[in-house]
mmCIF file of C-alpha atoms in Angstrom:
data_model
loop_
_atom_site.group_PDB
_atom_site.id
_atom_site.type_symbol
_atom_site.label_atom_id
_atom_site.label_comp_id
_atom_site.label_asym_id
_atom_site.label_seq_id
_atom_site.Cartn_x
_atom_site.Cartn_y
_atom_site.Cartn_z
ATOM 1 C CA MET A 28 0.000 0.000 0.000
ATOM 2 C CA ALA A 29 1.352 3.431 -0.931
ATOM 3 C CA ASN A 30 1.558 6.074 1.724
ATOM 4 C CA HIS A 31 1.244 9.850 1.417
ATOM 5 C CA THR A 32 5.039 10.321 1.080
ATOM 6 C CA ASP A 33 5.167 7.875 -1.846
ATOM 7 C CA SER A 34 2.327 9.758 -3.496
ATOM 8 C CA ARG A 35 4.177 13.091 -3.174
ATOM 9 C CA ARG A 36 7.341 11.524 -4.628
ATOM 10 C CA ALA A 37 5.365 10.221 -7.602
ATOM 11 C CA ASP A 38 3.803 13.670 -8.102
ATOM 12 C CA ALA A 39 7.238 15.328 -7.942
ATOM 13 C CA ALA A 40 8.664 12.833 -10.446
ATOM 14 C CA CYS A 41 5.740 13.468 -12.788
ATOM 15 C CA ASP A 42 6.166 17.245 -12.412
ATOM 16 C CA ALA A 43 9.894 16.931 -13.194
ATOM 17 C CA THR A 44 9.100 15.357 -16.580
ATOM 18 C CA MET A 45 6.222 17.650 -17.544
ATOM 19 C CA THR A 46 6.820 20.031 -20.431
ATOM 20 C CA TYR A 47 4.861 22.377 -22.597
ATOM 21 C CA THR A 48 5.632 23.707 -26.033
ATOM 22 C CA ILE A 49 6.229 27.278 -27.102
ATOM 23 C CA LEU A 50 6.077 27.967 -30.828
ATOM 24 C CA LEU A 51 7.560 31.105 -32.290
ATOM 25 C CA ARG A 52 6.641 31.260 -35.953
ATOM 26 C CA ASP A 53 7.818 33.544 -38.722
ATOM 27 C CA PHE A 54 10.154 35.795 -36.788
ATOM 28 C CA THR A 55 11.747 37.912 -39.500
ATOM 29 C CA ALA A 56 14.643 40.319 -39.483
ATOM 30 C CA THR A 57 17.161 41.573 -41.984
ATOM 31 C CA VAL A 58 20.691 40.247 -41.664
ATOM 32 C CA SER A 59 24.049 41.309 -43.019
ATOM 33 C CA LEU A 60 25.660 38.282 -44.649
ATOM 34 C CA ALA A 61 29.436 38.059 -44.802
ATOM 35 C CA GLY A 62 30.794 39.160 -48.169
ATOM 36 C CA ARG A 63 27.551 40.788 -49.303
ATOM 37 C CA PRO A 64 26.940 44.535 -49.457
ATOM 38 C CA ASP A 65 23.157 44.300 -49.040
ATOM 39 C CA ARG A 66 21.001 42.846 -46.282
ATOM 40 C CA THR A 67 18.637 39.936 -46.745
ATOM 41 C CA THR A 68 15.651 38.709 -44.777
ATOM 42 C CA ALA A 69 15.992 35.801 -42.385
ATOM 43 C CA ARG A 70 12.902 33.918 -41.260
ATOM 44 C CA ILE A 71 13.286 31.968 -38.015
ATOM 45 C CA ASN A 72 10.871 29.444 -36.520
ATOM 46 C CA LEU A 73 11.386 27.992 -33.057
ATOM 47 C CA GLU A 74 9.804 25.081 -31.239
ATOM 48 C CA LEU A 75 10.760 25.041 -27.565
ATOM 49 C CA LYS A 76 10.073 22.212 -25.119
ATOM 50 C CA VAL A 77 9.966 23.939 -21.759
ATOM 51 C CA SER A 78 9.868 22.597 -18.201
ATOM 52 C CA HIS A 79 6.387 22.836 -16.782
ATOM 53 C CA PRO A 80 6.330 24.515 -13.344
ATOM 54 C CA GLY A 81 4.229 21.674 -11.875
ATOM 55 C CA ARG A 82 0.644 20.905 -11.115
ATOM 56 C CA ASP A 83 0.223 23.459 -8.371
ATOM 57 C CA PHE A 84 2.111 26.338 -9.979
ATOM 58 C CA PRO A 85 0.970 29.793 -8.930
ATOM 59 C CA ASP A 86 -1.059 32.005 -11.221
ATOM 60 C CA ASP A 87 1.995 34.161 -11.844
ATOM 61 C CA ILE A 88 3.630 35.059 -15.149
ATOM 62 C CA ALA A 89 7.059 34.470 -13.559
ATOM 63 C CA ALA A 90 6.188 30.775 -13.112
ATOM 64 C CA VAL A 91 6.146 30.112 -16.856
ATOM 65 C CA MET A 92 8.595 30.715 -19.679
ATOM 66 C CA SER A 93 8.135 33.955 -21.575
ATOM 67 C CA TYR A 94 9.376 34.069 -25.137
ATOM 68 C CA GLU A 95 9.909 37.840 -24.987
ATOM 69 C CA ASP A 96 13.550 37.415 -23.889
ATOM 70 C CA ILE A 97 14.163 34.987 -26.742
ATOM 71 C CA VAL A 98 12.697 37.446 -29.262
ATOM 72 C CA GLU A 99 15.109 40.099 -27.962
ATOM 73 C CA ASP A 100 17.988 37.597 -28.255
ATOM 74 C CA LEU A 101 17.009 36.896 -31.877
ATOM 75 C CA ARG A 102 16.890 40.616 -32.664
ATOM 76 C CA ARG A 103 20.424 41.068 -31.329
ATOM 77 C CA LEU A 104 21.634 37.994 -33.225
ATOM 78 C CA CYS A 105 20.219 39.240 -36.529
ATOM 79 C CA ALA A 106 21.753 42.677 -35.961
ATOM 80 C CA GLU A 107 25.307 41.236 -35.950
ATOM 81 C CA ASP A 108 27.601 42.241 -38.790
ATOM 82 C CA ALA A 109 28.843 39.717 -41.352
ATOM 83 C CA VAL A 110 26.699 36.706 -40.418
ATOM 84 C CA PRO A 111 28.277 33.652 -42.106
ATOM 85 C CA GLY A 112 24.963 32.063 -43.134
ATOM 86 C CA PRO A 113 21.852 30.185 -42.052
ATOM 87 C CA ASP A 114 23.837 27.478 -40.206
ATOM 88 C CA TYR A 115 25.369 30.109 -37.950
ATOM 89 C CA LEU A 116 22.001 31.726 -37.259
ATOM 90 C CA ALA A 117 20.395 28.373 -36.406
ATOM 91 C CA ASP A 118 23.235 27.271 -34.144
ATOM 92 C CA ARG A 119 23.436 30.600 -32.299
ATOM 93 C CA ALA A 120 19.632 30.755 -31.925
ATOM 94 C CA ALA A 121 19.687 27.271 -30.368
ATOM 95 C CA VAL A 122 22.457 28.295 -27.951
ATOM 96 C CA LEU A 123 20.546 31.435 -26.977
ATOM 97 C CA CYS A 124 17.360 29.455 -26.326
ATOM 98 C CA LEU A 125 19.117 26.771 -24.284
ATOM 99 C CA ALA A 126 20.715 29.475 -22.145
ATOM 100 C CA HIS A 127 17.280 29.834 -20.542
ATOM 101 C CA ALA A 128 17.129 27.270 -17.729
ATOM 102 C CA LYS A 129 13.531 26.230 -18.427
ATOM 103 C CA VAL A 130 14.210 25.285 -22.063
ATOM 104 C CA ARG A 131 14.897 21.559 -22.437
ATOM 105 C CA ARG A 132 14.895 21.194 -26.211
ATOM 106 C CA VAL A 133 14.798 23.561 -29.171
ATOM 107 C CA ARG A 134 14.193 23.067 -32.847
ATOM 108 C CA VAL A 135 15.314 25.969 -35.034
ATOM 109 C CA ASP A 136 14.407 26.491 -38.677
ATOM 110 C CA VAL A 137 16.153 29.318 -40.523
ATOM 111 C CA GLU A 138 15.461 30.410 -44.079
ATOM 112 C CA LEU A 139 17.132 33.233 -45.948
ATOM 113 C CA SER A 140 15.152 35.158 -48.540
ATOM 114 C CA SER A 141 15.230 34.009 -52.131
ATOM 115 C CA ALA A 142 17.163 37.150 -52.993
ATOM 116 C CA LEU A 143 20.226 34.909 -52.911
ATOM 117 C CA PRO A 144 19.840 32.667 -55.980
ATOM 118 C CA ASP A 145 23.519 31.706 -56.022
ATOM 119 C CA MET A 146 23.553 30.600 -52.388
ATOM 120 C CA THR A 147 22.931 26.885 -52.035
ATOM 121 C CA GLY A 148 21.431 25.656 -48.814
ATOM 122 C CA SER A 149 19.745 28.936 -47.868
ATOM 123 C CA GLY A 150 17.738 27.115 -45.205
ATOM 124 C CA VAL A 151 18.644 24.907 -42.294
ATOM 125 C CA SER A 152 16.882 23.074 -39.488
ATOM 126 C CA ILE A 153 18.538 21.860 -36.268
ATOM 127 C CA THR A 154 17.446 20.395 -32.954
ATOM 128 C CA ARG A 155 19.436 20.740 -29.740
ATOM 129 C CA GLU A 156 18.772 19.473 -26.219
ATOM 130 C CA GLN A 157 19.746 20.812 -22.850
ATOM 131 C CA ALA A 158 22.805 19.031 -21.434
ATOM 132 C CA THR A 159 21.812 16.914 -18.452
#
C-alpha cells in the first residue's frame, strides 16, 4: 500500500518530466551576410520544449517561460555584422534558447530570402537538447 510520502514523490517525479511547447513562428529580421553589401531577410521558426512549473504552480507570469527574452535575443543575433549564413544563425539561436534554464529542447528552422539565388542551402533546421 502506498503512503502519502510515496504519493508526493510520484507527483514530484511526474512534475519533473512535464513540459509544454512554445512555438515562435515567422520571426523575421534583416541580416548582413558576410561578403555581401546588401542585407537579406531571415525567417526563423522555433519550437521550444519547456519545463512545466508543476501541477500546483501559482497564477503568476514568472512561473512560466516567456518568449519575450528569446525574441530580444534573436533581434540582437540578426543585428550582428557579417553573419556567415543560415547554419550560424540556427546554431546561435539554439544556444541562446538553451541558455534559458527552463528550455529543455529547441528546434530551429532558418530560411534566408530568395534574394540569394547563387547561395545553395539557404535554409537549415537543427534540434538541440539541454545538457543533463
